[in-house]
Amino acid sequence: MSTDAVGPLLVVSAHAGDFVWRAAGAIALAAERGDPAKVVCLSYGERGESARAWREGKGLDEIKALRRGEAEAAAAELGAEIEFLDAGDYPLRETPELVDRLVRVYREFEPAVVLTHTLADPYNGDHPAAARMAMQARVLAQAIGYDAPGEPLGAPPVFLFEPHQPEQCDFKPDVLLDITPVFERKRKAMECLPAQVHMWDYYTELAKRRGVQLKRNAGPNLGLPHETMAEAYVRVYPQTTGVLA
Amino acid sequence: MSTDAVGPLLVVSAHAGDFVWRAAGAIALAAERGDPAKVVCLSYGERGESARAWREGKGLDEIKALRRGEAEAAAAELGAEIEFLDAGDYPLRETPELVDRLVRVYREFEPAVVLTHTLADPYNGDHPAAARMAMQARVLAQAIGYDAPGEPLGAPPVFLFEPHQPEQCDFKPDVLLDITPVFERKRKAMECLPAQVHMWDYYTELAKRRGVQLKRNAGPNLGLPHETMAEAYVRVYPQTTGVLA
Amino acid sequence: MSTDAVGPLLVVSAHAGDFVWRAAGAIALAAERGDPAKVVCLSYGERGESARAWREGKGLDEIKALRRGEAEAAAAELGAEIEFLDAGDYPLRETPELVDRLVRVYREFEPAVVLTHTLADPYNGDHPAAARMAMQARVLAQAIGYDAPGEPLGAPPVFLFEPHQPEQCDFKPDVLLDITPVFERKRKAMECLPAQVHMWDYYTELAKRRGVQLKRNAGPNLGLPHETMAEAYVRVYPQTTGVLA
Amino acid sequence: MSTDAVGPLLVVSAHAGDFVWRAAGAIALAAERGDPAKVVCLSYGERGESARAWREGKGLDEIKALRRGEAEAAAAELGAEIEFLDAGDYPLRETPELVDRLVRVYREFEPAVVLTHTLADPYNGDHPAAARMAMQARVLAQAIGYDAPGEPLGAPPVFLFEPHQPEQCDFKPDVLLDITPVFERKRKAMECLPAQVHMWDYYTELAKRRGVQLKRNAGPNLGLPHETMAEAYVRVYPQTTGVLA
Amino acid sequence: MSTDAVGPLLVVSAHAGDFVWRAAGAIALAAERGDPAKVVCLSYGERGESARAWREGKGLDEIKALRRGEAEAAAAELGAEIEFLDAGDYPLRETPELVDRLVRVYREFEPAVVLTHTLADPYNGDHPAAARMAMQARVLAQAIGYDAPGEPLGAPPVFLFEPHQPEQCDFKPDVLLDITPVFERKRKAMECLPAQVHMWDYYTELAKRRGVQLKRNAGPNLGLPHETMAEAYVRVYPQTTGVLA
Amino acid sequence: MSTDAVGPLLVVSAHAGDFVWRAAGAIALAAERGDPAKVVCLSYGERGESARAWREGKGLDEIKALRRGEAEAAAAELGAEIEFLDAGDYPLRETPELVDRLVRVYREFEPAVVLTHTLADPYNGDHPAAARMAMQARVLAQAIGYDAPGEPLGAPPVFLFEPHQPEQCDFKPDVLLDITPVFERKRKAMECLPAQVHMWDYYTELAKRRGVQLKRNAGPNLGLPHETMAEAYVRVYPQTTGVLA
């Protein structure tokens, strides 16, 4: 498989931990290729995804600092830059200002590929809210008339990463990404999130499962290792290519 | 864009002309890469797609010979092998024997990529019938226990080419294939079908239209020519890849 | 509303009674306009839709004669011709011969409009089987190369009439047909089917319900009577028109 | 085809040019029938659809004036009234005030038919925003209790016009409108938009393509000219009619 | 059938009358089982669903009082508590404050089952707005970090009740609820809404219709009465159970 | 949870092993409740699902005997009766005779619940073929006029069990069945299929995953064990019930 550079990878994530469970493999692959990778966390997941810390009696600021530290460690493990917009969660509110901040990120970082949440998730309204803002900002950033620094963006492809209950979120994978070469880095990034120990194995098993599916869809798969690890993605826009394969 | 070999390309077509209008670009690209390309025509389209010849009073055998000759010329222009199964059209009947013949084609040709019709087409029942048989045979050919010569097939990806009225056939393109480098060969292949002169321009315009869409979906598309020509495809199985792009 | 002639109306029905409950209004409207109307019953519904007769101990031939007589009376009430193909029900088998008979009906009757069942019905497999054959035969009849008497058919629009459990059959009405002027004839046609007395009121209530919906979708509906009666249909192909309304 | 009056036609458009490319045929047909036609442009498309003017260094007000002038000229060519709400684009914001302004337009203009954008468009968020507001305002205007001048609106049918990449916007045409008699006026209206010369041919070719489809769906189409031009629409609510055709 | 207690039933309704037509049976069944039942009306339906009162010249406050009185009587008939949030209708605005009020209702009432509107309704934007808020608040109430009194909510199942034009709202029933034992109470509750006399029979007929469908889907239905009455619901989340039946 | 009897459980399976991986939990629960459980295997999976045996050079009859023995052992472990129709696989052919045999099974066994495959599976055409026959035969068995011994069947609910690649088969779970109490029996049944050792853990992990989802959808789930095991199902017909829960 190709190891040519693709260009900058941008991940727009509702909460601090999402990018680890769902997209760490894609991020680590980009970093290994030498492509810049950046994670934008719209919130720390301080209210909706920090149940253990609340049960332990921690305060809001303490929880935000905790989640921030974990996410920074995970991003460092993967070789990615990370930025926190601290927009609040549960609910994550869609505002013109937050969309504008994302436009500025697009214009500055000039991603060649964008990852974000699914547009449907009946278990977590913040995820689709993040996805809608990520997609709206991407379109705005393409317009020369939009008033923000930088050049108009190209039209980077967008991939949606896997939610916790994929079928209930209308998540039908279009792409199975082979993350075998970087799975150990993904595992280490997951281990930066100690409050969710049970998730480490859960997402390791998921990677195996998607890996089995990858092998079943991979034509003559002679070169694949016995245990292929994979992440699943949905592609939002048509693939453009010079080769059908 | 890559010009590495992908492997053999198999096109399963209901009638003699389908592969020209809908997939000539993909075929010519394969041939230019040095990949073997083969077209299997299940019928000549003698009853359902030869209106002019019938109106001119030609007989059945004459029409079949005519369609065969045209298709052979078009395939030669594109650099593809062509085989006719002469199973009859309008209706093209799904039979175990015809599926078995396709299994044998798969086992012998060992395609790395398969192209066929859409699974829905309210204007032409032969098209989905061909697609169902192409897909069933592909699965059967993968089973070691299926009694036919050759090795079990891998799991080549399948792409559905564009029908005449795409929206009515639930055709939502997943892939826009840049055929600019080989468009002249596609045009020449179309010109091998003189009974349908009005289609030459019609499908040239369609290629332009899909080309405009390709550019709109192609990120920073600096390298694309002013007039990009494209063909649209639907991908049946998830893409397997080592790179998100 | 227009009372201009539209052209011949063909109804393809799996069983003897279907056309009465589901399309009698459309048939009576055609007859009132002076358009020829013809019902083709693929079977008498002798096995699957004659429970009462079986419980009364009647024999197969007796039941078929009974159903035939009722259907003839209902068709006469509506002003339609009726033909029985006696192909058997439960299951109604899709065969090339039966499709060919339908092609010949199309070529001879030259319908301007076609009505048939929905393509999905998890409660009754005969209904989608009839619809598939009606649609396949319509396409075949359009081909000059198809070997049957008569001229190639035009492309008459196809409407699917309402099944018993519409939502479970993916029946989302595209057309609400005002049958108020002929509802009494529909009622009388229903009363030709005495074995299903409870259905008379059931389908009268349904016509009221669809009538209420018609009024809610009918713009400034000043001219509509207090109790509008309607039938619902799904349109298979795009409407072609010179006026958006 | 009928040339009877239908009633006032209202077009709700996100940007200044949309109504020309997508609905000029329907507008010109209405005007030729003597029906009032009105276009409401929510914005001038000054930021998102004026790339050339921005590249030429023009200022915001200048661009708005330019777009306004072009749109006025095109509307005049088609025989339609035009109103600009100047609500801003990229993004077009959904606000209660803007919806209220649309309610007042409905109450005053009393449309019998409404045209607007599709409800999905992953390439342009302003289009679905305009459609949502157009549809919400239409429902509000029907309520006698809504506090705005005029009588409660009837329930005019709504048609969605064709987006640039129809399949990606889930645009499956329900209606193919024959615009052959007014195509020259559509062409002239397009020529009022000189910044997008390449679009003139693009949308002329699209009209031909939709015209070919119209002929394929138009039953015995003896009366249609060799080159039929058409526009495609999606119907939001069920058609109500006294005649199935 | 079981008469074991299930737990508190919460109904979130856009307007004052919705819960009567659409969910009175479920409410009465809960009350008969001894389960607490509570209806939250986000508005009185004073603008959008009180046409007769407006035509009679009543004022806004008078109409609100009228609707409130009717709804209280109906709730009392059914054995349910009722609360009015008076958030206004046509349009019902989605605001953070209103969602927060619903979170507090969830935290306090601790429902075991939730009923609300469908998420699509092209005839009435208030219905989906209510449903979105009901669903968002339910998710927020589950988060320990959400700042509202009470314990984090469990994950009560959500059922969507039947809209007026079910097919147009993508309402495909997942559950047919047998309300025969309490139908008389539903009828009496409907009769508490004298402004809509025609609806009493309309929804009685609907209950019969859904009852007929219930019998057709109810396996060996020996125990069911001749005239079974039913309400239809869509289930939002997967059913969790220890028994497949 | 209820341990009341439900009635006989019928499982219609394309190949010999399918019922173990996909439905063993439901079968064991039925057996524990004292409900009769019966598995009908349409084929042994001798060609399509016995790759290892073919690679080891075994012959067709030997493989069939092997698969039969394994399936019998697994069924015995679960407490179910098993019958083999030996109709052949890869492809499993849909024939009137095979459907008729299934009708006779329905009439004789009188199931209260039916389990079978999904209706879509692009990886294995035998699965949908089995499902279509299971569903067609169920409908035919309900007709008093169908000529087979026994009484007309009621309308038992049908559940589709989980395919290997659920999202690609449009499998969106409607029901999560708690199989924790019988998971050990499912594990033992899986261990009766020694040729597929890697599947034992694969389906154990899947049961954990579906168990996690069950807990997330199970309201106040206080009573659930730390590690809940579950199977997922799609429900074909609406649930009929006297209690919303």
CSV table of N, CA and C in Angstrom, one decimal, chain B residues 75-165:
chain,number,residue,atom,x,y,z
B,75,ALA,N,-14.7,-3.0,-28.7
B,75,ALA,CA,-13.8,-3.7,-27.7
B,75,ALA,C,-12.3,-3.6,-28.2
B,76,ALA,N,-12.1,-3.8,-29.5
B,76,ALA,CA,-10.8,-3.8,-30.0
B,76,ALA,C,-10.2,-2.3,-29.9
B,77,GLU,N,-11.1,-1.4,-30.1
B,77,GLU,CA,-10.6,0.0,-30.0
B,77,GLU,C,-10.2,0.3,-28.6
B,78,LEU,N,-10.8,-0.3,-27.6
B,78,LEU,CA,-10.5,-0.1,-26.2
B,78,LEU,C,-9.4,-1.0,-25.7
B,79,GLY,N,-9.0,-2.0,-26.5
B,79,GLY,CA,-7.9,-2.9,-26.0
B,79,GLY,C,-8.4,-4.0,-25.1
B,80,ALA,N,-9.7,-4.4,-25.3
B,80,ALA,CA,-10.3,-5.4,-24.4
B,80,ALA,C,-10.7,-6.7,-25.2
B,81,GLU,N,-10.6,-7.8,-24.6
B,81,GLU,CA,-11.1,-9.0,-25.1
B,81,GLU,C,-12.7,-9.0,-25.0
B,82,ILE,N,-13.4,-9.7,-25.8
B,82,ILE,CA,-14.8,-9.7,-25.7
B,82,ILE,C,-15.4,-11.1,-25.9
B,83,GLU,N,-16.4,-11.5,-25.1
B,83,GLU,CA,-17.0,-12.9,-25.3
B,83,GLU,C,-18.5,-12.7,-25.3
B,84,PHE,N,-19.2,-13.4,-26.1
B,84,PHE,CA,-20.6,-13.3,-26.2
B,84,PHE,C,-21.3,-14.6,-25.7
B,85,LEU,N,-22.2,-14.5,-24.8
B,85,LEU,CA,-22.8,-15.8,-24.3
B,85,LEU,C,-24.1,-16.1,-25.0
B,86,ASP,N,-24.6,-15.1,-25.7
B,86,ASP,CA,-25.8,-15.3,-26.6
B,86,ASP,C,-27.0,-15.9,-25.8
B,87,ALA,N,-27.3,-15.4,-24.7
B,87,ALA,CA,-28.3,-16.0,-23.8
B,87,ALA,C,-29.7,-15.4,-24.1
B,88,GLY,N,-29.8,-14.5,-25.1
B,88,GLY,CA,-31.0,-13.9,-25.4
B,88,GLY,C,-31.4,-12.7,-24.6
B,89,ASP,N,-32.2,-11.8,-25.1
B,89,ASP,CA,-32.5,-10.6,-24.4
B,89,ASP,C,-34.0,-10.3,-24.4
B,90,TYR,N,-34.5,-9.4,-23.6
B,90,TYR,CA,-35.9,-9.0,-23.6
B,90,TYR,C,-36.9,-10.2,-23.7
B,91,PRO,N,-36.9,-11.0,-22.6
B,91,PRO,CA,-36.1,-10.8,-21.4
B,91,PRO,C,-34.8,-11.7,-21.4
B,92,LEU,N,-33.8,-11.2,-20.7
B,92,LEU,CA,-32.6,-12.0,-20.4
B,92,LEU,C,-33.0,-12.9,-19.2
B,93,ARG,N,-33.0,-14.2,-19.4
B,93,ARG,CA,-33.5,-15.1,-18.4
B,93,ARG,C,-32.4,-15.5,-17.4
B,94,GLU,N,-32.6,-15.4,-16.1
B,94,GLU,CA,-31.7,-15.9,-15.1
B,94,GLU,C,-31.8,-17.4,-15.0
B,95,THR,N,-30.8,-18.1,-15.4
B,95,THR,CA,-30.8,-19.6,-15.3
B,95,THR,C,-29.6,-20.0,-14.6
B,96,PRO,N,-29.7,-21.2,-13.9
B,96,PRO,CA,-28.5,-21.8,-13.3
B,96,PRO,C,-27.3,-22.0,-14.3
B,97,GLU,N,-27.7,-22.3,-15.5
B,97,GLU,CA,-26.6,-22.6,-16.5
B,97,GLU,C,-25.9,-21.4,-16.8
B,98,LEU,N,-26.6,-20.3,-17.0
B,98,LEU,CA,-25.9,-19.0,-17.3
B,98,LEU,C,-25.0,-18.6,-16.2
B,99,VAL,N,-25.5,-18.7,-14.9
B,99,VAL,CA,-24.7,-18.3,-13.8
B,99,VAL,C,-23.5,-19.2,-13.7
B,100,ASP,N,-23.6,-20.5,-14.0
B,100,ASP,CA,-22.5,-21.4,-14.0
B,100,ASP,C,-21.5,-21.0,-15.0
B,101,ARG,N,-21.9,-20.6,-16.2
B,101,ARG,CA,-21.0,-20.1,-17.2
B,101,ARG,C,-20.2,-18.9,-16.7
B,102,LEU,N,-20.9,-18.0,-16.0
B,102,LEU,CA,-20.1,-16.9,-15.4
B,102,LEU,C,-19.1,-17.3,-14.4
B,103,VAL,N,-19.5,-18.3,-13.5
B,103,VAL,CA,-18.6,-18.7,-12.5
B,103,VAL,C,-17.3,-19.2,-13.2
B,104,ARG,N,-17.5,-19.9,-14.3
B,104,ARG,CA,-16.3,-20.4,-15.0
B,104,ARG,C,-15.4,-19.2,-15.6
B,105,VAL,N,-16.1,-18.2,-16.1
B,105,VAL,CA,-15.4,-17.0,-16.5
B,105,VAL,C,-14.6,-16.4,-15.4
B,106,TYR,N,-15.2,-16.3,-14.2
B,106,TYR,CA,-14.5,-15.8,-13.0
B,106,TYR,C,-13.3,-16.6,-12.7
B,107,ARG,N,-13.5,-17.9,-12.6
B,107,ARG,CA,-12.4,-18.8,-12.2
B,107,ARG,C,-11.2,-18.8,-13.2
B,108,GLU,N,-11.6,-18.6,-14.5
B,108,GLU,CA,-10.5,-18.6,-15.5
B,108,GLU,C,-9.8,-17.2,-15.6
B,109,PHE,N,-10.6,-16.2,-15.6
B,109,PHE,CA,-10.0,-14.9,-15.9
B,109,PHE,C,-9.5,-14.2,-14.6
B,110,GLU,N,-10.0,-14.7,-13.4
B,110,GLU,CA,-9.5,-14.2,-12.1
B,110,GLU,C,-9.4,-12.7,-12.1
B,111,PRO,N,-10.6,-12.0,-12.2
B,111,PRO,CA,-10.6,-10.6,-12.2
B,111,PRO,C,-10.2,-10.0,-10.8
B,112,ALA,N,-9.5,-8.8,-10.9
B,112,ALA,CA,-9.2,-8.1,-9.7
B,112,ALA,C,-10.3,-7.0,-9.5
B,113,VAL,N,-11.1,-6.7,-10.5
B,113,VAL,CA,-12.1,-5.7,-10.4
B,113,VAL,C,-13.2,-6.1,-11.4
B,114,VAL,N,-14.5,-5.9,-10.9
B,114,VAL,CA,-15.6,-6.3,-11.7
B,114,VAL,C,-16.6,-5.1,-11.9
B,115,LEU,N,-17.0,-4.9,-13.2
B,115,LEU,CA,-18.0,-3.9,-13.5
B,115,LEU,C,-19.3,-4.5,-14.0
B,116,THR,N,-20.4,-4.0,-13.6
B,116,THR,CA,-21.7,-4.5,-14.1
B,116,THR,C,-22.8,-3.4,-14.0
B,117,HIS,N,-24.0,-3.8,-14.3
B,117,HIS,CA,-25.1,-2.9,-14.2
B,117,HIS,C,-25.6,-2.6,-12.8
B,118,THR,N,-26.5,-1.7,-12.7
B,118,THR,CA,-27.2,-1.4,-11.4
B,118,THR,C,-28.2,-2.5,-11.1
B,119,LEU,N,-28.5,-2.7,-9.8
B,119,LEU,CA,-29.4,-3.7,-9.4
B,119,LEU,C,-30.9,-3.3,-9.5
B,120,ALA,N,-31.1,-2.0,-9.8
B,120,ALA,CA,-32.5,-1.5,-10.0
B,120,ALA,C,-32.5,-0.8,-11.4
B,121,ASP,N,-33.5,-1.0,-12.2
B,121,ASP,CA,-33.6,-0.3,-13.4
B,121,ASP,C,-35.1,-0.5,-13.9
B,122,PRO,N,-36.0,0.4,-13.5
B,122,PRO,CA,-37.4,0.2,-13.9
B,122,PRO,C,-37.6,0.3,-15.4
B,123,TYR,N,-36.6,0.7,-16.2
B,123,TYR,CA,-36.8,0.8,-17.6
B,123,TYR,C,-36.3,-0.4,-18.4
B,124,ASN,N,-35.6,-1.3,-17.7
B,124,ASN,CA,-34.9,-2.4,-18.5
B,124,ASN,C,-34.6,-3.5,-17.5
B,125,GLY,N,-35.4,-4.5,-17.5
B,125,GLY,CA,-35.2,-5.6,-16.6
B,125,GLY,C,-34.0,-6.5,-16.8
B,126,ASP,N,-33.5,-6.4,-18.1
B,126,ASP,CA,-32.3,-7.2,-18.4
B,126,ASP,C,-31.1,-6.7,-17.6
B,127,HIS,N,-31.0,-5.4,-17.4
B,127,HIS,CA,-29.8,-4.8,-16.7
B,127,HIS,C,-29.7,-5.4,-15.2
B,128,PRO,N,-30.8,-5.3,-14.4
B,128,PRO,CA,-30.6,-5.9,-13.1
B,128,PRO,C,-30.4,-7.4,-13.1
B,129,ALA,N,-31.0,-8.0,-14.1
B,129,ALA,CA,-30.9,-9.5,-14.2
B,129,ALA,C,-29.4,-9.8,-14.4
B,130,ALA,N,-28.7,-9.1,-15.3
B,130,ALA,CA,-27.3,-9.3,-15.5
B,130,ALA,C,-26.5,-9.0,-14.3
B,131,ALA,N,-26.9,-8.0,-13.6
B,131,ALA,CA,-26.1,-7.6,-12.4
B,131,ALA,C,-26.3,-8.7,-11.3
B,132,ARG,N,-27.5,-9.2,-11.1
B,132,ARG,CA,-27.7,-10.2,-10.1
B,132,ARG,C,-26.9,-11.5,-10.5
B,133,MET,N,-26.9,-11.8,-11.7
B,133,MET,CA,-26.1,-13.0,-12.1
B,133,MET,C,-24.6,-12.8,-11.9
B,134,ALA,N,-24.2,-11.6,-12.3
B,134,ALA,CA,-22.7,-11.3,-12.2
B,134,ALA,C,-22.3,-11.4,-10.7
B,135,MET,N,-23.2,-10.9,-9.8
B,135,MET,CA,-22.9,-10.9,-8.4
B,135,MET,C,-23.0,-12.3,-7.8
B,136,GLN,N,-24.0,-13.0,-8.2
B,136,GLN,CA,-24.1,-14.3,-7.7
B,136,GLN,C,-23.0,-15.2,-8.1
B,137,ALA,N,-22.6,-15.1,-9.3
B,137,ALA,CA,-21.5,-16.0,-9.8
B,137,ALA,C,-20.2,-15.6,-9.1
B,138,ARG,N,-20.0,-14.3,-8.9
B,138,ARG,CA,-18.8,-13.9,-8.2
B,138,ARG,C,-18.7,-14.6,-6.8
B,139,VAL,N,-19.8,-14.7,-6.1
B,139,VAL,CA,-19.8,-15.3,-4.7
B,139,VAL,C,-19.6,-16.8,-4.9
B,140,LEU,N,-20.2,-17.4,-5.8
B,140,LEU,CA,-20.1,-18.9,-6.0
B,140,LEU,C,-18.6,-19.2,-6.4
B,141,ALA,N,-18.0,-18.4,-7.2
B,141,ALA,CA,-16.7,-18.7,-7.6
B,141,ALA,C,-15.7,-18.6,-6.5
B,142,GLN,N,-16.1,-18.0,-5.4
B,142,GLN,CA,-15.2,-17.9,-4.2
B,142,GLN,C,-15.2,-19.1,-3.4
B,143,ALA,N,-16.1,-20.0,-3.6
B,143,ALA,CA,-16.3,-21.2,-2.8
B,143,ALA,C,-15.4,-22.4,-3.3
B,144,ILE,N,-14.6,-22.9,-2.5
B,144,ILE,CA,-13.7,-24.0,-3.0
B,144,ILE,C,-14.6,-25.2,-3.3
B,145,GLY,N,-15.7,-25.3,-2.7
B,145,GLY,CA,-16.6,-26.5,-3.0
B,145,GLY,C,-17.4,-26.4,-4.2
B,146,TYR,N,-17.4,-25.2,-4.9
B,146,TYR,CA,-18.2,-25.1,-6.1
B,146,TYR,C,-17.4,-25.8,-7.2
B,147,ASP,N,-18.2,-26.7,-7.9
B,147,ASP,CA,-17.6,-27.6,-8.9
B,147,ASP,C,-17.3,-27.0,-10.2
B,148,ALA,N,-16.2,-26.3,-10.3
B,148,ALA,CA,-15.8,-25.7,-11.6
B,148,ALA,C,-14.3,-25.6,-11.6
B,149,PRO,N,-13.7,-25.6,-12.8
B,149,PRO,CA,-12.2,-25.6,-12.8
B,149,PRO,C,-11.6,-24.4,-12.2
B,150,GLY,N,-10.4,-24.5,-11.8
B,150,GLY,CA,-9.7,-23.3,-11.3
B,150,GLY,C,-9.7,-23.2,-9.8
B,151,GLU,N,-9.0,-22.1,-9.4
B,151,GLU,CA,-8.9,-21.9,-7.9
B,151,GLU,C,-10.1,-21.0,-7.5
B,152,PRO,N,-10.4,-21.1,-6.2
B,152,PRO,CA,-11.4,-20.2,-5.6
B,152,PRO,C,-11.0,-18.7,-5.9
B,153,LEU,N,-12.0,-18.0,-6.2
B,153,LEU,CA,-11.7,-16.5,-6.5
B,153,LEU,C,-11.4,-15.8,-5.2
B,154,GLY,N,-10.7,-14.7,-5.3
B,154,GLY,CA,-10.6,-13.7,-4.2
B,154,GLY,C,-11.9,-13.0,-4.1
B,155,ALA,N,-11.9,-11.8,-3.5
B,155,ALA,CA,-13.2,-11.1,-3.5
B,155,ALA,C,-13.0,-9.7,-4.2
B,156,PRO,N,-13.0,-9.8,-5.5
B,156,PRO,CA,-12.8,-8.5,-6.2
B,156,PRO,C,-13.8,-7.5,-6.0
B,157,PRO,N,-13.5,-6.2,-5.9
B,157,PRO,CA,-14.5,-5.2,-5.7
B,157,PRO,C,-15.4,-5.1,-6.9
B,158,VAL,N,-16.6,-4.7,-6.7
B,158,VAL,CA,-17.6,-4.6,-7.8
B,158,VAL,C,-18.1,-3.2,-7.9
B,159,PHE,N,-18.1,-2.7,-9.1
B,159,PHE,CA,-18.6,-1.3,-9.4
B,159,PHE,C,-19.7,-1.4,-10.4
B,160,LEU,N,-20.8,-0.6,-10.1
B,160,LEU,CA,-21.9,-0.5,-11.0
B,160,LEU,C,-21.8,0.7,-11.9
B,161,PHE,N,-21.9,0.5,-13.2
B,161,PHE,CA,-21.8,1.6,-14.0
B,161,PHE,C,-23.1,2.4,-14.2
B,162,GLU,N,-23.1,3.5,-14.9
B,162,GLU,CA,-24.2,4.4,-14.9
B,162,GLU,C,-25.3,4.1,-15.8
B,163,PRO,N,-26.5,4.0,-15.3
B,163,PRO,CA,-27.7,3.7,-16.2
B,163,PRO,C,-28.1,5.0,-16.9
B,164,HIS,N,-29.1,4.8,-17.8
B,164,HIS,CA,-29.5,5.9,-18.6
B,164,HIS,C,-30.3,7.0,-17.8
B,165,GLN,N,-31.0,6.6,-16.8
B,165,GLN,CA,-31.8,7.5,-16.0
B,165,GLN,C,-31.3,7.3,-14.6
